[in-house]
XYZ file of C-alpha atoms in Angstrom:
619
model
C 97.551 86.179 126.748
C 94.453 84.090 127.573
C 94.178 83.361 131.309
C 91.607 81.154 133.041
C 90.545 82.586 136.401
C 87.838 80.793 138.365
C 86.999 78.848 135.209
C 86.399 82.028 133.193
C 88.650 82.822 130.234
C 89.939 86.415 130.180
C 92.078 88.228 127.640
C 94.894 89.592 129.787
C 98.011 91.641 129.833
C 100.661 90.000 132.012
C 103.117 92.527 133.453
C 106.411 91.232 134.796
C 109.805 92.486 135.961
C 112.999 90.528 136.452
C 111.339 87.085 136.240
C 108.525 88.034 138.623
C 104.890 88.611 137.624
C 103.694 91.945 139.021
C 100.086 91.964 137.825
C 97.687 90.124 135.540
C 95.422 92.806 134.113
C 92.281 91.403 132.369
C 90.797 93.348 129.495
C 87.677 95.284 130.482
C 86.335 96.356 127.083
C 86.310 93.745 124.343
C 86.263 94.489 120.628
C 83.178 92.787 119.303
C 82.248 94.511 116.058
C 83.341 94.473 112.441
C 86.545 92.393 112.221
C 86.620 91.396 115.890
C 84.591 88.846 117.854
C 86.348 88.749 121.218
C 83.160 87.855 123.097
C 83.209 84.573 121.213
C 86.317 83.613 123.172
C 86.638 85.858 126.223
C 84.650 87.490 129.010
C 85.370 91.115 129.969
C 86.503 91.886 133.513
C 83.629 93.923 134.933
C 84.881 94.726 138.457
C 86.506 98.140 138.160
C 89.310 98.882 140.670
C 89.006 95.374 142.114
C 91.739 92.752 142.397
C 91.843 89.150 143.532
C 94.508 86.543 144.190
C 95.403 84.424 141.201
C 96.984 81.050 141.921
C 99.682 80.450 139.376
C 99.840 77.146 137.455
C 102.632 74.839 138.538
C 104.673 75.362 135.354
C 104.751 79.143 135.992
C 105.199 78.786 139.744
C 108.348 76.733 139.198
C 109.831 79.530 137.098
C 108.894 82.557 139.189
C 108.837 80.943 142.681
C 105.545 82.829 143.252
C 102.403 81.122 144.483
C 99.898 83.914 143.842
C 99.856 87.230 142.011
C 97.306 90.087 141.851
C 94.622 89.656 139.194
C 92.302 92.509 138.216
C 92.104 96.250 137.709
C 95.106 97.749 139.494
C 98.067 100.050 138.869
C 101.789 99.815 139.629
C 103.430 102.097 142.199
C 107.189 102.437 141.732
C 109.514 104.546 143.890
C 109.067 107.586 141.678
C 105.788 107.320 139.750
C 102.596 105.362 139.136
C 101.993 103.303 135.996
C 98.637 102.149 134.610
C 97.678 99.882 131.747
C 95.052 100.035 129.042
C 94.533 97.245 126.555
C 93.778 97.997 122.902
C 90.003 98.591 122.634
C 89.871 100.402 125.986
C 91.500 103.461 124.399
C 88.597 103.688 121.926
C 85.734 103.452 124.430
C 83.712 106.542 125.506
C 84.942 106.292 129.108
C 88.476 104.941 128.820
C 90.304 103.645 131.909
C 93.070 106.227 131.410
C 90.592 108.925 132.523
C 90.020 107.450 135.984
C 93.617 106.312 136.322
C 94.876 109.797 135.526
C 92.533 111.334 138.088
C 93.900 108.913 140.683
C 97.493 110.035 140.095
C 98.671 107.557 137.456
C 101.315 109.462 135.503
C 102.235 106.904 132.835
C 99.645 104.889 130.877
C 100.821 102.030 128.686
C 98.761 100.362 125.964
C 99.562 97.074 124.262
C 97.386 97.375 121.172
C 96.448 95.382 118.089
C 94.978 98.127 115.952
C 94.702 97.109 112.296
C 95.360 99.385 109.367
C 92.555 101.103 107.514
C 93.182 103.973 105.118
C 93.287 107.303 106.977
C 92.969 105.620 110.387
C 96.313 106.819 111.797
C 94.855 110.297 112.262
C 92.194 108.941 114.640
C 94.709 106.880 116.588
C 97.042 109.846 117.090
C 94.148 112.112 118.064
C 92.934 109.653 120.717
C 96.351 109.439 122.360
C 97.171 113.145 122.244
C 93.719 114.133 123.524
C 94.021 111.605 126.363
C 97.156 113.379 127.577
C 95.986 116.909 126.737
C 92.805 116.781 128.868
C 94.271 114.957 131.855
C 98.010 115.418 131.556
C 100.378 112.494 131.755
C 102.491 110.255 129.547
C 100.987 107.712 127.139
C 102.988 104.855 125.609
C 101.192 103.127 122.719
C 102.737 99.959 121.325
C 100.949 98.451 118.335
C 101.263 95.073 116.679
C 103.222 94.873 113.435
C 102.632 92.511 110.550
C 99.979 90.084 109.417
C 98.247 87.461 111.541
C 97.585 85.280 108.508
C 94.194 86.822 107.748
C 92.768 89.880 105.990
C 94.109 92.412 108.487
C 97.487 94.111 108.565
C 98.797 95.713 111.757
C 100.825 98.764 110.860
C 102.883 99.436 113.984
C 102.961 103.222 114.312
C 103.908 103.194 118.010
C 104.078 106.518 119.798
C 105.035 108.295 123.005
C 102.974 111.339 123.980
C 102.956 113.726 126.945
C 100.601 116.564 127.846
C 99.016 116.660 124.382
C 102.237 116.513 122.344
C 103.970 113.628 120.571
C 107.595 112.993 121.494
C 108.373 109.843 119.506
C 106.836 108.239 116.429
C 107.432 104.663 115.346
C 107.571 103.575 111.744
C 104.472 102.511 109.874
C 104.492 99.496 107.491
C 108.019 98.331 108.299
C 109.327 94.865 107.402
C 111.243 94.756 110.704
C 109.647 92.296 113.128
C 110.442 94.406 116.209
C 110.992 98.108 116.777
C 111.932 99.786 120.060
C 110.813 103.389 120.574
C 112.287 105.609 123.306
C 112.009 109.144 124.625
C 113.383 110.869 127.717
C 110.642 112.785 129.525
C 110.489 114.713 132.805
C 107.795 113.583 135.258
C 107.818 117.070 136.760
C 106.352 118.347 133.484
C 103.346 116.091 134.068
C 102.913 117.287 137.632
C 103.130 120.995 136.817
C 100.791 120.571 133.827
C 98.159 118.837 135.958
C 98.483 121.308 138.825
C 97.334 124.128 136.533
C 94.034 122.456 135.513
C 91.643 123.279 138.345
C 88.685 121.378 136.845
C 90.834 118.274 136.558
C 92.038 118.627 140.152
C 88.498 119.058 141.456
C 87.494 115.793 139.767
C 90.665 114.108 141.029
C 89.838 115.031 144.631
C 86.652 112.967 144.337
C 88.172 110.035 142.417
C 87.907 106.507 143.794
C 91.360 104.991 144.414
C 92.879 102.095 142.501
C 94.603 99.187 144.179
C 98.322 99.818 143.950
C 100.851 97.054 143.424
C 104.098 98.207 145.032
C 107.133 97.650 142.800
C 110.672 97.824 144.172
C 111.975 99.696 141.168
C 112.589 103.246 139.935
C 112.462 104.710 136.443
C 114.745 107.581 137.395
C 117.933 108.156 139.379
C 119.912 111.115 140.770
C 122.180 111.245 137.721
C 119.169 111.933 135.445
C 119.475 115.652 136.052
C 121.855 116.103 133.119
C 120.070 113.709 130.746
C 118.938 115.468 127.542
C 115.143 115.770 127.429
C 113.253 114.797 124.270
C 111.537 117.588 122.345
C 108.011 117.434 120.900
C 107.776 116.421 117.250
C 105.200 116.940 114.539
C 103.543 113.686 113.502
C 104.336 112.750 109.913
C 101.334 111.202 108.206
C 101.429 109.145 105.048
C 99.100 110.245 102.279
C 96.411 107.664 101.360
C 98.394 106.849 98.212
C 101.511 106.174 100.298
C 99.471 104.043 102.700
C 98.271 101.925 99.767
C 101.797 101.568 98.414
C 103.122 100.392 101.796
C 100.400 98.531 103.721
C 99.176 95.979 101.145
C 102.771 95.521 99.969
C 103.877 94.499 103.488
C 100.816 92.234 103.708
C 101.852 90.560 100.435
C 105.354 89.998 101.786
C 104.028 88.339 104.936
C 101.797 86.028 102.917
C 104.580 85.141 100.499
C 107.189 84.309 103.128
C 104.712 82.344 105.269
C 103.305 80.349 102.349
C 106.790 79.249 101.239
C 105.745 79.733 97.614
C 108.161 81.005 94.990
C 106.264 84.162 94.055
C 103.058 85.486 92.534
C 101.161 85.073 89.293
C 99.041 88.052 88.247
C 96.584 88.083 85.333
C 97.538 91.499 83.909
C 94.713 92.914 81.790
C 96.078 96.349 80.982
C 93.459 98.017 83.208
C 93.794 100.095 86.361
C 92.994 97.333 88.870
C 95.516 94.731 87.724
C 98.074 97.509 87.115
C 97.597 98.672 90.713
C 98.148 95.102 91.921
C 101.341 94.861 89.863
C 102.504 98.158 91.380
C 101.919 96.764 94.879
C 104.184 93.804 94.133
C 106.789 96.211 92.762
C 106.435 98.362 95.903
C 106.928 95.213 97.975
C 110.141 94.513 96.054
C 111.314 98.084 96.759
C 110.695 97.650 100.488
C 112.446 94.277 100.546
C 115.520 95.704 98.798
C 115.571 98.636 101.216
C 115.317 96.297 104.221
C 118.202 94.188 102.912
C 120.325 97.299 102.329
C 119.659 98.391 105.912
C 120.964 95.054 107.201
C 117.773 93.097 107.937
C 119.077 89.522 107.915
C 115.639 87.960 108.434
C 114.316 89.546 105.248
C 117.443 88.492 103.351
C 117.054 84.905 104.550
C 113.399 84.910 103.498
C 114.259 86.244 100.031
C 116.868 83.535 99.502
C 114.388 80.862 100.570
C 111.719 82.190 98.213
C 113.977 82.403 95.139
C 115.810 79.200 96.157
C 119.264 80.788 95.800
C 121.428 80.712 98.905
C 123.777 83.458 97.672
C 121.197 85.802 96.123
C 121.130 89.361 97.455
C 118.477 91.641 95.936
C 119.865 95.006 94.889
C 117.382 96.255 92.319
C 113.566 95.991 92.677
C 113.187 95.157 88.969
C 115.554 92.230 89.311
C 113.712 90.920 92.385
C 110.389 91.429 90.612
C 111.668 89.296 87.746
C 112.341 86.481 90.213
C 109.038 86.498 92.069
C 106.341 87.980 89.781
C 104.919 86.377 86.661
C 102.370 88.476 84.778
C 100.057 86.955 82.197
C 97.962 88.713 79.536
C 95.161 86.380 78.461
C 93.755 87.673 75.186
C 90.518 86.730 73.480
C 88.970 87.757 70.187
C 87.311 90.570 72.168
C 90.600 91.991 73.469
C 92.049 95.128 71.953
C 95.632 95.612 70.875
C 95.831 98.650 73.168
C 95.303 96.658 76.387
C 97.817 94.053 75.247
C 100.430 96.764 74.635
C 99.713 98.470 77.959
C 100.128 95.213 79.883
C 103.377 94.383 78.086
C 104.882 97.838 78.646
C 104.055 97.834 82.366
C 105.541 94.351 82.765
C 108.750 95.505 81.064
C 109.041 98.555 83.311
C 108.595 96.673 86.601
C 110.701 93.729 85.393
C 108.152 90.906 85.768
C 108.359 87.688 83.756
C 105.572 88.295 81.235
C 103.461 85.793 79.300
C 100.948 86.529 76.534
C 98.501 83.871 75.432
C 95.160 83.444 73.671
C 92.193 81.845 75.420
C 90.162 81.500 72.201
C 90.953 77.800 71.606
C 89.779 76.955 75.136
C 86.620 79.081 74.787
C 85.740 77.450 71.463
C 86.352 73.992 72.926
C 84.004 74.633 75.860
C 81.295 76.160 73.685
C 81.745 73.281 71.253
C 80.877 70.827 74.025
C 77.726 72.825 74.819
C 76.676 72.941 71.160
C 77.355 69.225 70.728
C 75.088 68.379 73.676
C 72.269 70.877 73.081
C 72.447 71.562 69.373
C 72.365 75.290 70.188
C 75.035 77.951 69.678
C 74.581 81.083 71.840
C 75.346 84.508 70.381
C 76.509 87.814 71.794
C 73.868 90.546 72.036
C 75.773 92.513 69.398
C 75.170 89.602 67.022
C 71.493 89.095 67.812
C 71.687 86.995 70.976
C 69.608 87.390 74.128
C 70.875 88.853 77.394
C 71.192 85.326 78.827
C 73.349 84.210 75.894
C 75.425 87.383 76.120
C 76.127 86.945 79.847
C 76.971 83.255 79.524
C 79.474 83.925 76.749
C 81.171 86.592 78.867
C 81.315 84.333 81.919
C 82.918 81.474 79.987
C 85.836 83.722 79.029
C 86.269 84.981 82.586
C 86.169 81.503 84.147
C 88.586 80.031 81.619
C 91.029 82.779 82.572
C 90.778 81.633 86.191
C 91.533 78.009 85.205
C 94.520 79.082 83.125
C 95.791 81.381 85.882
C 95.944 78.482 88.333
C 97.477 76.169 85.743
C 100.281 78.608 85.000
C 100.724 79.360 88.712
C 101.395 75.694 89.328
C 103.480 74.850 86.262
C 105.021 77.961 84.699
C 108.091 77.788 86.974
C 108.358 74.047 86.277
C 108.382 74.794 82.537
C 111.295 77.189 83.131
C 113.229 74.700 85.251
C 112.633 76.599 88.501
C 111.419 75.056 91.736
C 108.125 75.918 93.453
C 104.702 77.296 92.640
C 103.093 80.722 92.595
C 100.286 82.392 94.540
C 97.541 83.702 92.249
C 96.772 87.379 92.849
C 93.262 88.764 92.434
C 92.532 92.325 91.379
C 88.860 93.097 92.054
C 88.396 96.384 93.928
C 86.006 96.911 96.837
C 83.434 98.805 94.741
C 83.076 96.000 92.187
C 82.771 93.467 94.982
C 80.124 95.585 96.695
C 77.985 95.628 93.559
C 78.885 92.088 92.533
C 80.311 93.337 89.253
C 82.409 90.235 88.766
C 81.905 86.670 87.612
C 81.780 84.078 90.344
C 84.879 81.861 90.100
C 86.410 83.991 87.351
C 89.859 85.582 87.294
C 88.792 87.669 90.302
C 89.069 84.376 92.201
C 92.578 83.990 93.518
C 94.640 83.002 96.533
C 94.764 86.563 97.900
C 93.672 89.988 96.694
C 95.726 92.996 97.850
C 93.293 95.596 96.441
C 90.008 93.940 97.474
C 89.425 96.490 100.237
C 90.376 99.603 98.247
C 87.969 101.795 96.300
C 88.377 102.522 92.603
C 88.819 106.210 93.372
C 91.720 105.523 95.744
C 93.226 103.010 93.321
C 93.325 105.540 90.502
C 95.020 108.042 92.827
C 97.494 105.325 93.847
C 98.342 104.430 90.248
C 98.903 108.121 89.482
C 101.181 108.284 92.551
C 103.167 105.250 91.286
C 103.741 106.936 87.944
C 106.025 109.457 89.643
C 107.221 107.499 92.694
C 108.420 104.447 90.747
C 108.956 106.107 87.357
C 106.485 103.917 85.452
C 105.302 105.922 82.403
C 103.234 102.979 81.138
C 100.702 103.802 83.855
C 99.739 107.052 82.105
C 98.035 105.292 79.215
C 96.388 102.841 81.618
C 94.886 105.720 83.605
C 93.591 107.466 80.503
C 91.783 104.383 79.178
C 88.133 103.767 80.185
C 87.738 100.751 82.527
C 86.455 97.755 80.558
C 86.120 94.003 81.003
C 86.625 93.371 77.245
C 84.263 90.400 77.242
C 81.981 91.555 74.410
C 82.882 91.831 70.697
C 84.822 94.873 69.533
C 83.055 97.450 67.373
C 85.244 98.237 64.341
C 88.255 97.156 66.386
C 87.377 99.444 69.286
C 86.157 98.602 72.796
C 82.340 98.697 72.914
C 81.915 97.802 76.596
C 82.785 99.944 79.622
C 82.485 99.052 83.298
C 80.475 102.097 84.397
C 78.008 101.676 81.549
C 77.576 97.990 82.451
C 77.049 98.813 86.128
C 74.674 101.698 85.441
C 76.507 103.933 87.917
C 79.892 105.553 88.386
C 82.641 104.360 90.717
C 82.337 107.640 92.638
C 78.645 106.895 93.291
C 79.491 103.356 94.353
C 81.813 104.617 97.084
C 78.991 106.765 98.473
C 76.538 103.854 98.438
C 79.100 101.617 100.131
C 79.798 104.014 103.003
C 76.107 104.686 103.648
C 75.198 100.984 103.474
C 77.916 99.666 105.789
C 79.325 102.507 107.879
C 76.058 104.441 108.326
C 73.958 101.210 108.459
C 71.399 102.483 105.927
C 68.822 100.517 104.023
C 67.142 101.644 100.768
C 64.691 104.162 102.231
C 67.078 105.837 104.689
C 69.757 106.014 101.964
C 67.254 107.650 99.611
C 66.390 110.237 102.274
C 70.084 110.951 102.908
C 70.969 111.300 99.225
C 68.061 113.661 98.583
C 69.983 116.245 100.577
C 73.465 115.278 99.378
C 72.549 115.276 95.677
C 69.756 117.882 95.595
C 71.767 120.138 93.270
C 72.608 117.282 90.897
C 69.605 114.972 90.589
C 65.840 115.212 90.964
C 64.124 113.057 93.617
C 63.037 110.656 90.872
C 66.612 110.285 89.640
C 67.922 109.752 93.190
C 65.251 107.107 93.771
C 66.130 105.310 90.528
C 69.814 105.247 91.462
C 69.204 103.943 94.979
C 66.849 101.226 93.725
C 69.279 100.219 90.980
C 72.111 99.905 93.516
C 70.162 97.847 96.039
C 68.697 95.593 93.358
C 72.130 94.757 91.951
C 73.762 94.587 95.377
C 71.212 92.101 96.719
C 71.123 90.105 93.488
C 74.891 89.552 93.649
C 75.341 89.326 97.420
C 75.863 85.552 97.141
C 79.157 86.239 95.385
C 80.602 87.546 98.649
C 80.592 84.008 100.070
C 83.342 83.121 97.581
C 85.237 86.394 97.703
C 89.017 86.030 97.601
C 90.662 86.912 100.960
C 91.516 90.571 100.548
C 93.560 93.193 102.371
C 91.155 95.107 104.612
C 91.558 98.807 103.881
C 88.036 100.220 103.685
C 85.268 100.211 106.285
C 82.576 99.484 103.714
C 84.117 96.191 102.653
C 81.371 93.667 101.751
C 83.520 90.688 102.827
C 80.993 88.065 103.906
C 83.525 85.788 105.531
C 84.379 87.962 108.507
C 83.672 91.668 108.300
C 80.167 92.023 106.841
C 78.051 89.308 108.441
C 74.836 90.082 106.561
C 72.551 87.645 104.722
C 73.635 86.594 101.255
C 70.051 85.939 100.155
C 67.746 88.960 99.909
C 64.398 89.726 98.310
C 65.920 91.671 95.437
C 62.702 93.597 94.861
C 62.846 95.233 98.334
C 59.018 95.692 98.133
C 58.424 97.526 101.422
C 61.384 99.882 101.097
C 60.957 100.624 97.393
C 57.243 101.301 97.898
C 58.019 103.920 100.545
C 60.660 105.490 98.297
C 58.106 105.706 95.482
C 55.498 107.251 97.783
C 57.991 109.860 98.934
C 58.985 110.696 95.361
C 55.337 111.181 94.363
C 54.787 113.550 97.298
C 57.849 115.582 96.346
C 56.844 115.732 92.689
C 53.343 116.932 93.628
C 54.961 119.652 95.762
C 56.829 121.073 92.741
C 57.641 123.638 91.517
C 58.593 124.551 95.097
C 62.318 124.608 95.810
C 63.785 121.342 97.054
C 66.541 123.094 98.987
C 64.724 122.448 102.245
C 64.331 118.704 101.688
C 66.094 116.598 104.275
């Protein structure tokens, strides 16, 4: 909780026992990168192993009958052990407090954490905790927040208890339960014997500076504990990335739905991989809700009944629940193929959503008619002799009309069916398309929330394949086999003539590489070119690598302004281009990148002059 001490605001852990505050422990390492900006609100406590008196406010003093309590970096000494506390970010720092606490005899370290979910992150979290106890001995209790704070992050729980490098208890990940209690029975003598055998650790401990100890009239053990069964080590069970996608964003959707008090979701279902993946996430959410109700979760049941506005409704089957809360809408134009329409309809039938098919052509013709009436001009598609400007404008009109219709049906489709409430519009633009700006501003990628906006196309395809078997949805097979397309240009002999990768000038696999190097590795055009020379030396020539890097950065910077209007999306990938919180970069660049591109060109010329020497040594 936030605590003001000497007119400075600290982010603190307040530790109490039996209505008495034992210690107020201020956070010493603040998270101030990527999604977190703690320094905007708090000041870190910088006085290691130092405590002061904190005078309690009157409202607290009346409850605890205490005038002052210790404030600062201290540990708790009970009758039988010593307990220390880390707070969230401190576990991730190069010199974590648990190191010094362990050397000073602290046997149990507790951590109240708010660690958000990112794909494949659980491995790092488990490694940090197990290594903390393997190097120094001891017991580590990690509690992690569960649920959504009303923003782009989802906190996945995954609490754990570890001792001496092994895990003894694992909490659930992505549960709909608000609270979970994790227990294990461990022997403190195992910690002591483990530490006694590490001579290098004991040598460091003999020189360690002592912590202030707060004496606590309490014991964790008793004489009768001798016969208590001791917990055995367990092997950590990790979710695959596909399982993480099926669970994390689905729980995030549930939190948003129940908090918004809306009656469900509306999803523009195009028949492509992205919108199909979004539909699968809603279906996965329905599966988790039904499972929670079957296991006796009364809070989830109450929320379901509020959402569907039926006081006696009890969801049994995910398809039935999906029919209550998900409306899918296929919005065809003259450029849409019959294949995508059929794929969307079949998927909707298999997950049980209420499905609508409509044509946007009358609306498109009406809008273009207004333009022609005012200007006397009628733009044409490039396939019919029009310029690139005409071609792009005609595509954008279709996309933006779909957004208008999506919101109209979200507000009134339930009304037309005699059902109360409105719907949240779901977006389905993946992180790679957002990174490149391969979307129309204020088109059907605009929505209330986007559960796949932080997930790469590669991971989404793997997830959809996973859903084919997990949820028995055969319609996904044909969706996976079809080339990704926006279907905004005229068909050629009834067949799709436009594909996403051809439009972008690069593959989705390449986009993921660019995204990681740009955001995670903090690379600009020249450093990325140098890196990819080595990575792709067996695939592309230096000239081809240079052309690809320049094409990416030109399109990325040209479309960066679109990130300012990006739909709030589930954060699952560390190269998210989300301008609103995670990626605080300019949205206006010199799209020519003259200095960087000139140096790339100079380097390419030098390498080409050096041919025909082998490029294997280029780095």
